[in-house]
Each structure stands twice: as structure tokens, then as C-alpha cells.
mmCIF file of C-alpha atoms in Angstrom:
data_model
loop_
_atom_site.group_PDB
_atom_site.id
_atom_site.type_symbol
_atom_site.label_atom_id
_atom_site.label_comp_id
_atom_site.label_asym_id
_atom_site.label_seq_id
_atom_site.Cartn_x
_atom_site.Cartn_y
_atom_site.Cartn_z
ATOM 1 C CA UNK A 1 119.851 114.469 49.580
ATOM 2 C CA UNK A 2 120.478 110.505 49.288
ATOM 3 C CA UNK A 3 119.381 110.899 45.357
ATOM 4 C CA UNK A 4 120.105 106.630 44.905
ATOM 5 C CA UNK A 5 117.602 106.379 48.148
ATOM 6 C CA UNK A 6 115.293 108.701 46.831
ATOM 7 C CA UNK A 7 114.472 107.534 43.759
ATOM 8 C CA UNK A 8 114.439 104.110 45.190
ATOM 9 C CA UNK A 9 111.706 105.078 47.343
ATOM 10 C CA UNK A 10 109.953 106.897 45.187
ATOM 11 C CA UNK A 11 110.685 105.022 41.601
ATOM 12 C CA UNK A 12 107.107 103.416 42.045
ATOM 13 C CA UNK A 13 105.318 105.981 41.831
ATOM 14 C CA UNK A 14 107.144 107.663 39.217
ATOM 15 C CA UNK A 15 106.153 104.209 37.219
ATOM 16 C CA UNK A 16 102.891 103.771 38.515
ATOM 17 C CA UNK A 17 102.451 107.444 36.845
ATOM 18 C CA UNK A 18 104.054 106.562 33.478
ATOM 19 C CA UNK A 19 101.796 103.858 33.328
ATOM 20 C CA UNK A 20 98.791 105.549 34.039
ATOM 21 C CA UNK A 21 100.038 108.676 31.146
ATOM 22 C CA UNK A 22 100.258 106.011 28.523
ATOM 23 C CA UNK A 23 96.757 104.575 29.147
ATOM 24 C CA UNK A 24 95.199 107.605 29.676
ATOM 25 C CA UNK A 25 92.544 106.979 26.940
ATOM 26 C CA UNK A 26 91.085 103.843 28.879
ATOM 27 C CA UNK A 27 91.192 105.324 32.664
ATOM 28 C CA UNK A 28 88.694 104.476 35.503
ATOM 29 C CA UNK A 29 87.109 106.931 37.268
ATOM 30 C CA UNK A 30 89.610 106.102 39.844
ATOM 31 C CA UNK A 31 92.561 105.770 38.004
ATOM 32 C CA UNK A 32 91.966 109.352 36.949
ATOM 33 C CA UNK A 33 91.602 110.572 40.637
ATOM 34 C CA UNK A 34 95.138 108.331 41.323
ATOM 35 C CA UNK A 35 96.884 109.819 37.979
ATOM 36 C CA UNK A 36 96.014 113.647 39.362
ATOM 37 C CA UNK A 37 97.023 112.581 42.926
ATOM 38 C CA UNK A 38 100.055 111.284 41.829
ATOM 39 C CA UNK A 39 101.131 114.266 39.065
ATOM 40 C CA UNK A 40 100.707 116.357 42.161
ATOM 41 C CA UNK A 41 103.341 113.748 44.377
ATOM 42 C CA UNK A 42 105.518 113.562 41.359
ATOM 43 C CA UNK A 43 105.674 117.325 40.619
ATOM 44 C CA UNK A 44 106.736 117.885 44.446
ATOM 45 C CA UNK A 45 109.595 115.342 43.592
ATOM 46 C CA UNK A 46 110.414 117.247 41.058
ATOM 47 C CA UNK A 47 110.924 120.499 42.503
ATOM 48 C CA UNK A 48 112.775 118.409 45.666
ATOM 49 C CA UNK A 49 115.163 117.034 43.291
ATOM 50 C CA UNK A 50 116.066 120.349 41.630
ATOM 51 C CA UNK A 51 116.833 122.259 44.770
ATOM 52 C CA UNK A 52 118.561 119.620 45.960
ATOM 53 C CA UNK A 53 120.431 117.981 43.358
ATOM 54 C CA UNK A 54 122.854 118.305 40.191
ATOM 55 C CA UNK A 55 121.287 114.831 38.275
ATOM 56 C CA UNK A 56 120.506 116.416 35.134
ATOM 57 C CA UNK A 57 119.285 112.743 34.333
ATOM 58 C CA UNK A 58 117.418 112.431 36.979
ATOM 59 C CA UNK A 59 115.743 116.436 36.673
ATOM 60 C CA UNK A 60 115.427 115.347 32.905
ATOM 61 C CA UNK A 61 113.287 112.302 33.564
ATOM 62 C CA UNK A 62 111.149 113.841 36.273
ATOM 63 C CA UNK A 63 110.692 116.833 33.781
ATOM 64 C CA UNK A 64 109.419 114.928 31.301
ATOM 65 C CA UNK A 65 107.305 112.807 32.953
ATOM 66 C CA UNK A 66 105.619 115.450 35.203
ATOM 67 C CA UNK A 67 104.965 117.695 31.519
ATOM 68 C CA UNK A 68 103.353 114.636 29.891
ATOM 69 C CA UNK A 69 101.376 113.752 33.100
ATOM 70 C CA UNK A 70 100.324 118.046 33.303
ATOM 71 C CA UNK A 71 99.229 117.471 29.383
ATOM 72 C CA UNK A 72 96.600 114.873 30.164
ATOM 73 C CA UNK A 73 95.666 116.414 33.527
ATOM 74 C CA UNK A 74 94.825 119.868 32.394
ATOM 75 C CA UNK A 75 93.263 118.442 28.685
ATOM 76 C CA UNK A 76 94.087 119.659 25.347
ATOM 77 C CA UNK A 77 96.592 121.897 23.945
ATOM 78 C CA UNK A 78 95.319 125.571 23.139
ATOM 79 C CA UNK A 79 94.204 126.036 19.771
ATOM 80 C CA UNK A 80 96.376 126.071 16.146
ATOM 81 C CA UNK A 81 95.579 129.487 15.778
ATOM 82 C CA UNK A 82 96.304 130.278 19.298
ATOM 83 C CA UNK A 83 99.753 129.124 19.147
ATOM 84 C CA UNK A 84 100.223 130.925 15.501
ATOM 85 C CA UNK A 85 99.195 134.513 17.384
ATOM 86 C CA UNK A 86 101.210 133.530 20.373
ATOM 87 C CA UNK A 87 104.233 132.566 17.998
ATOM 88 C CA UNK A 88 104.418 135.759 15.762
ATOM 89 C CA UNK A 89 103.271 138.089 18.364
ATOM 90 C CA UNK A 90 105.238 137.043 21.398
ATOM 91 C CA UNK A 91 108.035 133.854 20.618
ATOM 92 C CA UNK A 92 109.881 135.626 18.265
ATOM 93 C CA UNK A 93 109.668 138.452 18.665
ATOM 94 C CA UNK A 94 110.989 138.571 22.111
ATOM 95 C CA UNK A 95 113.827 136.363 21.470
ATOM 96 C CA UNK A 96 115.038 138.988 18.507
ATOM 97 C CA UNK A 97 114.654 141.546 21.216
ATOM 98 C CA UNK A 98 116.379 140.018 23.941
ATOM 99 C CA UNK A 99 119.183 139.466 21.629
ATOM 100 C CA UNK A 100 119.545 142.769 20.912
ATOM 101 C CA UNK A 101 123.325 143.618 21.993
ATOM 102 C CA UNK A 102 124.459 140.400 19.959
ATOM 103 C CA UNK A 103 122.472 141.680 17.046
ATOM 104 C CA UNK A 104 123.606 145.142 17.028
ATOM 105 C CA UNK A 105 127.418 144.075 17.606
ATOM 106 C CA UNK A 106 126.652 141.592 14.896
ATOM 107 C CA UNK A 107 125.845 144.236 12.520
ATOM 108 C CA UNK A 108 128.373 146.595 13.324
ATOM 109 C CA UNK A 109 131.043 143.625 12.582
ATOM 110 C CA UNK A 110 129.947 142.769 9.761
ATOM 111 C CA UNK A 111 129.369 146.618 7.983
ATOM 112 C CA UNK A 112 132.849 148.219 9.325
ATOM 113 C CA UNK A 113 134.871 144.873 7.980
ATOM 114 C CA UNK A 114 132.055 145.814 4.562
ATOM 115 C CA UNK A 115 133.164 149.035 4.525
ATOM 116 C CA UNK A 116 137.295 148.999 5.250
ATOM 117 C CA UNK A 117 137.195 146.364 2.215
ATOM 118 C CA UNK A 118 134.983 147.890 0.058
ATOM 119 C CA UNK A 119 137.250 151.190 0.814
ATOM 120 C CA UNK A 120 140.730 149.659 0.111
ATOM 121 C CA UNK A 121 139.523 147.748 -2.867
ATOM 122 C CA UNK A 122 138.234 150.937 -4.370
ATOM 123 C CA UNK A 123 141.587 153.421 -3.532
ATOM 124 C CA UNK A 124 143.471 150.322 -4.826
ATOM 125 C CA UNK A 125 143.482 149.806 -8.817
ATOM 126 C CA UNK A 126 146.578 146.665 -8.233
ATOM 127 C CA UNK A 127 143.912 145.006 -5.649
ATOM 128 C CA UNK A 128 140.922 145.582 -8.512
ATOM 129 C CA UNK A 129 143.519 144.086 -11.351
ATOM 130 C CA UNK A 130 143.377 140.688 -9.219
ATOM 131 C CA UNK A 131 139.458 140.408 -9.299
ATOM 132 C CA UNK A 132 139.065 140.362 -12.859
ATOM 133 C CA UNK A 133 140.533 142.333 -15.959
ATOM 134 C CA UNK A 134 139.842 145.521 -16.948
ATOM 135 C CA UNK A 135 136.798 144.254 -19.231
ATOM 136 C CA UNK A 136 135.602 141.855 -16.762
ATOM 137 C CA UNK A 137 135.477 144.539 -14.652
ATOM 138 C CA UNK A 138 133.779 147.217 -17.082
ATOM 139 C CA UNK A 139 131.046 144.217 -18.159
ATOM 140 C CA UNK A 140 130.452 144.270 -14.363
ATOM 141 C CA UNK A 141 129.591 147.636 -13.395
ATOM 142 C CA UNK A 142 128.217 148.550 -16.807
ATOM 143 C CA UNK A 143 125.684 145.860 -17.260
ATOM 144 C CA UNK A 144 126.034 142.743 -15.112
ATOM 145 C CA UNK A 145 125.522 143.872 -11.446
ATOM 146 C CA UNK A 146 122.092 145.779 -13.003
ATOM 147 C CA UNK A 147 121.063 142.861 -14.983
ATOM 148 C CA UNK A 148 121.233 140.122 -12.278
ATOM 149 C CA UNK A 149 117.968 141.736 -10.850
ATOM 150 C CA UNK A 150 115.636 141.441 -13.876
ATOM 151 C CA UNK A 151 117.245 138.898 -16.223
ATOM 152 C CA UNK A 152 115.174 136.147 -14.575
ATOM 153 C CA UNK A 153 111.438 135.982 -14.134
ATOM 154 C CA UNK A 154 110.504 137.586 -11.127
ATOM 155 C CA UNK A 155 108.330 134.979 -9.300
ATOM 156 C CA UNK A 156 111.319 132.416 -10.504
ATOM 157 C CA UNK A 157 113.661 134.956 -8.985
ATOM 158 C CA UNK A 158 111.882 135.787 -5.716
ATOM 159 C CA UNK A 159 112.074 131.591 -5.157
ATOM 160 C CA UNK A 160 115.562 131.866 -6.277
ATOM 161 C CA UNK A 161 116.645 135.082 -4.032
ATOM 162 C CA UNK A 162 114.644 133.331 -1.082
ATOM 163 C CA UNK A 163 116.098 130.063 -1.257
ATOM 164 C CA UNK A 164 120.094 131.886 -1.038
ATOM 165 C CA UNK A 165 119.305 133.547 1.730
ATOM 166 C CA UNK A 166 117.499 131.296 4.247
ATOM 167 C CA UNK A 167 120.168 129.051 3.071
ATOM 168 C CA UNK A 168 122.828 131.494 4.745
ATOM 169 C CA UNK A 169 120.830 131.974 7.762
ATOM 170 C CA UNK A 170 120.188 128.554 7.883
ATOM 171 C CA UNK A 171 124.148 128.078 8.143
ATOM 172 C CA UNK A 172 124.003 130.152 10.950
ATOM 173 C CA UNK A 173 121.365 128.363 12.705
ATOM 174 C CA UNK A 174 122.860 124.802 12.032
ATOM 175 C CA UNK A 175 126.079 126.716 13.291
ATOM 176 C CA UNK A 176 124.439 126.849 16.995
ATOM 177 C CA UNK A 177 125.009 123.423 17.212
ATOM 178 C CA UNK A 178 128.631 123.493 16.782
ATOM 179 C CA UNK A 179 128.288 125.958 19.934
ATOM 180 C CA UNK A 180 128.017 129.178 17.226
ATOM 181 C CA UNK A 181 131.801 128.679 16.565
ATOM 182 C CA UNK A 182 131.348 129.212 12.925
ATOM 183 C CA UNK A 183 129.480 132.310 12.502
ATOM 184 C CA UNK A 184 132.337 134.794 12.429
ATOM 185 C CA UNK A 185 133.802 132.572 9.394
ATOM 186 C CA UNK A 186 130.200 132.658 7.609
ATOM 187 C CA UNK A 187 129.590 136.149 7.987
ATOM 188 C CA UNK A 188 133.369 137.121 7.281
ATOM 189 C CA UNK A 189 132.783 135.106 3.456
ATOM 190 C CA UNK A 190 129.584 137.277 3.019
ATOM 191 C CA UNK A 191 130.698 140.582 4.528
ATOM 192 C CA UNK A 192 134.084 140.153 1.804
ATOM 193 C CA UNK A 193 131.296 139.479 -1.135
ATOM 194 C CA UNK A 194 129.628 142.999 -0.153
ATOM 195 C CA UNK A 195 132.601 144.891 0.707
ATOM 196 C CA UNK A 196 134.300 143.690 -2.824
ATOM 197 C CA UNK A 197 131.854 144.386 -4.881
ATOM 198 C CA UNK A 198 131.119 147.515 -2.874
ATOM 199 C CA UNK A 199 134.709 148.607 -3.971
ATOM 200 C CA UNK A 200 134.775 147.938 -7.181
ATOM 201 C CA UNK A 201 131.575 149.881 -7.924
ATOM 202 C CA UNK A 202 132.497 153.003 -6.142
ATOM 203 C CA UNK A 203 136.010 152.543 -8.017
ATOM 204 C CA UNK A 204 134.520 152.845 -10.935
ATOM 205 C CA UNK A 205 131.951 155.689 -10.443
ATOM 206 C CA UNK A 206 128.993 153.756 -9.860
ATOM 207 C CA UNK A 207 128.101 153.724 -6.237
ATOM 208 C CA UNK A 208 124.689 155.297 -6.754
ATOM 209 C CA UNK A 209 123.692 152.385 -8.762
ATOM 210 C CA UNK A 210 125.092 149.500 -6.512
ATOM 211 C CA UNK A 211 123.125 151.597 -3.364
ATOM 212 C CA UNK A 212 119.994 152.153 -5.539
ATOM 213 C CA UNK A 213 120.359 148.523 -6.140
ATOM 214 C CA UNK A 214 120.991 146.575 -3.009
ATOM 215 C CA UNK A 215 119.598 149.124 -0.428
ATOM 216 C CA UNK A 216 115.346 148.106 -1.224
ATOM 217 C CA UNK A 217 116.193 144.359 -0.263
ATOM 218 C CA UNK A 218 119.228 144.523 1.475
ATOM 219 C CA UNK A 219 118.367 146.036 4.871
ATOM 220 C CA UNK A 220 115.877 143.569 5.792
ATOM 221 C CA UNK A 221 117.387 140.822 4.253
ATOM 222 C CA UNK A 222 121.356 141.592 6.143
ATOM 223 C CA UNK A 223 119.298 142.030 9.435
ATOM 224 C CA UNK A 224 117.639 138.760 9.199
ATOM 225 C CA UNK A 225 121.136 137.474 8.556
ATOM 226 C CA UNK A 226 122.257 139.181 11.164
ATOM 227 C CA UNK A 227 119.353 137.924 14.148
ATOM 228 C CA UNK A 228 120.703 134.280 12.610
ATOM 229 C CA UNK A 229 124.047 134.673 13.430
ATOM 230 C CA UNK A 230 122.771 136.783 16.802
ATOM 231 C CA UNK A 231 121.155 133.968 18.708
ATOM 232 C CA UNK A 232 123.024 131.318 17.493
ATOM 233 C CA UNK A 233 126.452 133.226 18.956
ATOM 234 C CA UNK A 234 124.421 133.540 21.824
ATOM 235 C CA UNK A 235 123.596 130.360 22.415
ATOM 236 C CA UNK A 236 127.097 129.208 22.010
ATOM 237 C CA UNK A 237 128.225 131.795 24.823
ATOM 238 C CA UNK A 238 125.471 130.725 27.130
ATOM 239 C CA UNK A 239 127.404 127.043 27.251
ATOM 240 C CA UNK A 240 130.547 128.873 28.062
ATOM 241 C CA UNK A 241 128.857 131.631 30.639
ATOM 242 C CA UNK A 242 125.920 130.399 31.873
ATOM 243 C CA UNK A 243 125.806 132.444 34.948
ATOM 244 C CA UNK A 244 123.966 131.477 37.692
ATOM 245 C CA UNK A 245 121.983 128.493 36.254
ATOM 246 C CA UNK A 246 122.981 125.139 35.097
ATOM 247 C CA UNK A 247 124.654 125.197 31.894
ATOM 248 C CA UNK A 248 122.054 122.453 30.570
ATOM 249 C CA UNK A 249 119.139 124.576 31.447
ATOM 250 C CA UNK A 250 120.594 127.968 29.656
ATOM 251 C CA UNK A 251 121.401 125.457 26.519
ATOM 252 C CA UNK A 252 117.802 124.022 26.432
ATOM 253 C CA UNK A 253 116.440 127.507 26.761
ATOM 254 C CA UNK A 254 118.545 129.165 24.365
ATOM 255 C CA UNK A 255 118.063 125.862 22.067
ATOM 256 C CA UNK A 256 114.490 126.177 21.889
ATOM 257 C CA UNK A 257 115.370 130.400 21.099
ATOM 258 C CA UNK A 258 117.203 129.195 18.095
ATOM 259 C CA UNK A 259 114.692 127.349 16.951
ATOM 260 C CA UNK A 260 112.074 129.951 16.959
ATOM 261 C CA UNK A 261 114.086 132.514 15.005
ATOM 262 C CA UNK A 262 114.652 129.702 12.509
ATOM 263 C CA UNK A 263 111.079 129.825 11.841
ATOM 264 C CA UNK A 264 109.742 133.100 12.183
ATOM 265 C CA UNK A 265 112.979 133.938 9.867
ATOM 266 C CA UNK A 266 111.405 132.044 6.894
ATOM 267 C CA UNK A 267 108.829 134.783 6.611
ATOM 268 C CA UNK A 268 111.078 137.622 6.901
ATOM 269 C CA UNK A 269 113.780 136.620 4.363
ATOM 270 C CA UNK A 270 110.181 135.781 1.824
ATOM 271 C CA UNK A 271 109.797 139.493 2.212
ATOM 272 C CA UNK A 272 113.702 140.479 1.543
ATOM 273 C CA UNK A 273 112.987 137.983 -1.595
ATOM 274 C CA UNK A 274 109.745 139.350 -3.252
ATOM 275 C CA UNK A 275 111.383 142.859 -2.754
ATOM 276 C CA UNK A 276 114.355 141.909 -4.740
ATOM 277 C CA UNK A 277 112.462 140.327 -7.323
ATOM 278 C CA UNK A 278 110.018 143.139 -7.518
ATOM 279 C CA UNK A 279 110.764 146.227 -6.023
ATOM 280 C CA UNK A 280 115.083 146.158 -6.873
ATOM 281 C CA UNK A 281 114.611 145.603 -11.258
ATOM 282 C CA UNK A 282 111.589 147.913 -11.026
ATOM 283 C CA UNK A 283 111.160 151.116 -13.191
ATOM 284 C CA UNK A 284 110.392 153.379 -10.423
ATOM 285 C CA UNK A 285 112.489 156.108 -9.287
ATOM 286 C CA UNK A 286 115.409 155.426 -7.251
ATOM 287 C CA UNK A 287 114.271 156.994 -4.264
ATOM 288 C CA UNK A 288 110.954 155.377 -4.374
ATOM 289 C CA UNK A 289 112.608 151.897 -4.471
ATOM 290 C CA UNK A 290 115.226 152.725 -1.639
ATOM 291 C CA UNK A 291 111.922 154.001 0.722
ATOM 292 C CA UNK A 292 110.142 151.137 0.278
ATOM 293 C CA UNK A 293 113.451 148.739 1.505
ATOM 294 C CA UNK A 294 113.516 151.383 4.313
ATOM 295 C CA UNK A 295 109.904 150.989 5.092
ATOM 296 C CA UNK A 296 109.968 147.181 4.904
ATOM 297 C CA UNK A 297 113.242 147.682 7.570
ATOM 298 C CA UNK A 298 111.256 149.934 9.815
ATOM 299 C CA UNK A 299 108.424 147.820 9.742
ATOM 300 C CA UNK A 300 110.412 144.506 10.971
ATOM 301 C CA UNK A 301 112.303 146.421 13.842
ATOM 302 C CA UNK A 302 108.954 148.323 14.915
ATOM 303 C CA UNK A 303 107.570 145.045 15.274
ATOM 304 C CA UNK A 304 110.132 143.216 17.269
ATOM 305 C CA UNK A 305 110.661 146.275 19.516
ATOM 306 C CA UNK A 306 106.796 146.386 20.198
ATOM 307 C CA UNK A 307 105.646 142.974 20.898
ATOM 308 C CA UNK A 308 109.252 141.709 21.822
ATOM 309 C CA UNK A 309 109.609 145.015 24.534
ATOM 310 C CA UNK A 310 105.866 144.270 25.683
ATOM 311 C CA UNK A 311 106.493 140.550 25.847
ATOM 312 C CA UNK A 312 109.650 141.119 28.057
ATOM 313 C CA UNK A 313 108.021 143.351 30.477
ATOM 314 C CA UNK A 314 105.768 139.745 30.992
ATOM 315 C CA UNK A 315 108.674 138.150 31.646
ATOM 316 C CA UNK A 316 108.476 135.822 28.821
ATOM 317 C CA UNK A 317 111.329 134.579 27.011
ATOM 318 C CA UNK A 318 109.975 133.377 23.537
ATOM 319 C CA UNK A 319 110.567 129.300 25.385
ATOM 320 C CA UNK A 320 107.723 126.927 24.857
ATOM 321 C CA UNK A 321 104.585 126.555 28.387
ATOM 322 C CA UNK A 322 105.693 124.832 30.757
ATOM 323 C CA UNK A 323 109.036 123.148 29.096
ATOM 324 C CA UNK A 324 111.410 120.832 30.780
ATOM 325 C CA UNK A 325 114.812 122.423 32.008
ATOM 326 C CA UNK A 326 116.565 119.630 30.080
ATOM 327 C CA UNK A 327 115.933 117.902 27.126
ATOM 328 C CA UNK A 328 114.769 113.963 28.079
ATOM 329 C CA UNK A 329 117.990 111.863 27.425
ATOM 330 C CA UNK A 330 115.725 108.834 27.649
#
């Protein structure tokens, strides 16, 4: 295809269109007949141009134009509640389970490095005597690591607790943009944190309190980190393997992905929050606390691997009706 000659045979319409969109509050009778006629003209251009050409300018443009001409065409969006249902039941959740290799391997990263730290820090008294002195370290594990929990008010702490951790999953999200580049680093800083503090507990005889402690809020709140750092590794891989399919369309796609497991994340790190403000400092048993952080883990993964499994089986992929394959660029 001649793409200069076709859109100079065809730019007319595509304005004639635009025009028509933008007034579409004051339309004759006829200019609505002529606005469907031509969404119909301009949405064959559309699919011309993508078999047919590599413009993503051009497929951009078109995409745009032919969406906002489809909006006033077929009438008002669905309703607000609609699209909440539609979000929590089918968005993210099938983005969190299509992303399930990247979470897992994200997971299983981040625990072994957890675990060979927390290991050599606790066989290792010379590695314990550069964290702290021997009565830093006693305060520690005798009183500090417990008291953290319930020193606070709880409502003040559950803001508190809530606010740290979508602010590390938020890293990881912001981190897509830089192609998901810095993710390993992020998660490295907070895997060292739990792996250090893992050690010295369990150096110093205490490892049922620092697992009676951070087990109730730490499984769902470590998987939520870890979905974060998922998709947004994902979506820097897509740029560098996009398979089959422009590499502007994968971004877009897995853009919009990001996006949604920003959002639906908020909720699930609110839960990991009121759990360690009010579940972890509780006075019930150990075993009570630890089944209820297991319950609340269950819960989150039976949910994405029910809707998320049934939504894939649709073929949806959590991306927004009807969106362009590239973002507008003007």
C-alpha cells in the first residue's frame, strides 16, 4: 500500500468524521446518518491500514478516531457499577492470572535469596556483630521486633502499615516504565530486610516469634508485592520479546495490565494492613493468628484463580472494550 496516497485520498473523510464526533451534541438527522456511514468507511480504513502497513502513527490516529466515533455511535458507556463488577471480577483478576509464571518465579527469587541470608546471618555470630551490638541486638529480639506491632494505635497503624506497602508496590509499578529494569534491585533491598532480620531471630532462639509475627500479614501482603513486581517485569520483557505482534501493541496492552493491578492492588495491600494492625499485636493464640493470614492468602489466590481462569477461557485479557492498539501520539 501507497500509505502517503492513501491517506491523501481518504484524509477527508477521516476529517469530515472528526468534525462530525466533536459536534455530536448538535447533529441533524442527517449528519447522524453521514457520521454512522462514515464510522463504518473509516473503520474499514482502519483495518486496511493495519494489514497493510507498519505506521504506528497512522494505526494510532485511525484508532483513536474510529473508538471516539464507535462511543457516540453505539451511545453511552455501561454503567459505574457495571464497570466496578467487570473490574474486580474479570480485569484483574485475569491479568494476576495470566502472569502467573512471572509471579511464581518472582516469589521463588525473592524467598530462596530470604532464606540463604537469613541462614548465613544466623550460623554467623561475626556477620550478626556488624548489624548491631550485642545489646542492640538482645533489645531487638527481646522486645522491639514484638513491640513494633502494638506500640501504635491500630487504626493509626493499619494507615501507617498500608501506606509502606503500596508505596513498595507502587515502586514496582512506576518501575514498568523504566521497562521493569528496576525490580530485581527493589525486591533484592526488601528480600535482604526479611532475610536479616530472619537471621538474627532464629540466631537468637526466637524464630517462633518472628513466624508467629510476620506470617498473619505477611503472605498476602509479599504476594501483592510480588504480582507488582510480576507484571511490571512482564511488561518490560514484552518490549524486548514481543513475539508475533508489534512491539507497540504488546506495550499498550501490557501498559493498560499494569495499570489495572495498580488499582485492584490498593485493596489487597488495605487487607495485608488491617491484618497487621489487628490480627499480628492481637492476644489470640498463635495458631489462630497464623490461620487467619493463611485464610486471608487462600482467599486472594482462590479468587484470582477462579474469575482470572474463567475469564481466560473468554479470551479476555483484563485490557479495556474496544481499546486502540497504540496509544494516540496526537
Amino acid at each position: 500500500m501507497d500509505v502517503d496516497a492513501f491517506v491523501l485520498a481518504h484524509r477527508p473523510a477521516w476529517d469530515r468524521l472528526d468534525h462530525l464526533v466533536r459536534k455530536r451534541r448538535r447533529l441533524s438527522g442527517a449528519e447522524a446518518d453521514e457520521l454512522v456511514d462514515l464510522y463504518q468507511r473509516v473503520s474499514t480504513h482502519l483495518s486496511m491500514v493495519r494489514s497493510s502497513s507498519t505506521d504506528a502513527v497512522l494505526v494510532g490516529k485511525l484508532s483513536s478516531l474510529v473508538a471516539r466515533a464507535r462511543a457516540v455511535v453505539t451511545g453511552a458507556h455501561a454503567p459505574l457499577w457495571r464497570e466496578f463488577v467487570r473490574f474486580w471480577t474479570v480485569s484483574f483478576p485475569v491479568v494476576a492470572y495470566r502472569s502467573w509464571r512471572w509471579w511464581l518465579g518472582t516469589a521463588a527469587a525473592f524467598l530462596l535469596v530470604s532464606v540463604v541470608l537469613a541462614v548465613w546471618v544466623a550460623a554467623n555470630p561475626e556477620v550478626q556483630a556488624t548489624i548491631g551490638t550485642p545489646s542492640e541486638l538482645e533489645q531487638l529480639v527481646s522486645s522491639e521486633f514484638a513491640s513494633y506491632y502494638s506500640e501504635h494505635p491500630a487504626a493509626s497503624f493499619a494507615l501507617s502499615v498500608w501506606t509502606n506497602n503500596a508505596w513498595i508496590a507502587a515502586q514496582c509499578v512506576v518501575a514498568a516504565v523504566l521497562l521493569g529494569l528496576p525490580i530485581p534491585y527493589i525486591l533484592f533491598q526488601n528480600a535482604l530486610n526479611v532475610g536479616v532480620l530472619a537471621g538474627v531471630m532464629f540466631g537468637a532462639g526466637r524464630g517462633d516469634v518472628f513466624l508467629g509475627l510476620i506470617t498473619p500479614h505477611g503472605l498476602i501482603e509479599l504476594t501483592a508485592v510480588f504480582l507488582a513486581a510480576a507484571v511490571g517485569m512482564r511488561l518490560g520483557w514484552s518490549v524486548i520479546a514481543p513475539g508475533d505482534r508489534p512491539r507497540g501493541q504488546v506495550l499498550a496492552e501490557q501498559g493498560r495490565a499494569v495499570i489495572s493491578v495498580a488499582i485492584g492492588l490498593v485493596a489487597v495491600l488495605a487487607v495485608a494492613g488491617l491484618i497487621e494492625a489487628f490480627v499480628t499485636p492481637s492476644p489470640l493464640p498463635t495458631f489462630v493468628r497464623i490461620a487467619i493470614g493463611v485464610a486471608a492468602e487462600l482467599a486472594f489466590l482462590g479468587y484470582v484463580v477462579y474469575f482470572g481462569r474463567r475469564a481466560a477461557r473468554r479470551g479476555e485479557t483484563g485490557d479495556i472494550d474496544n481499546a486502540p492498539d497504540y496509544a494516540p501520539t496526537s
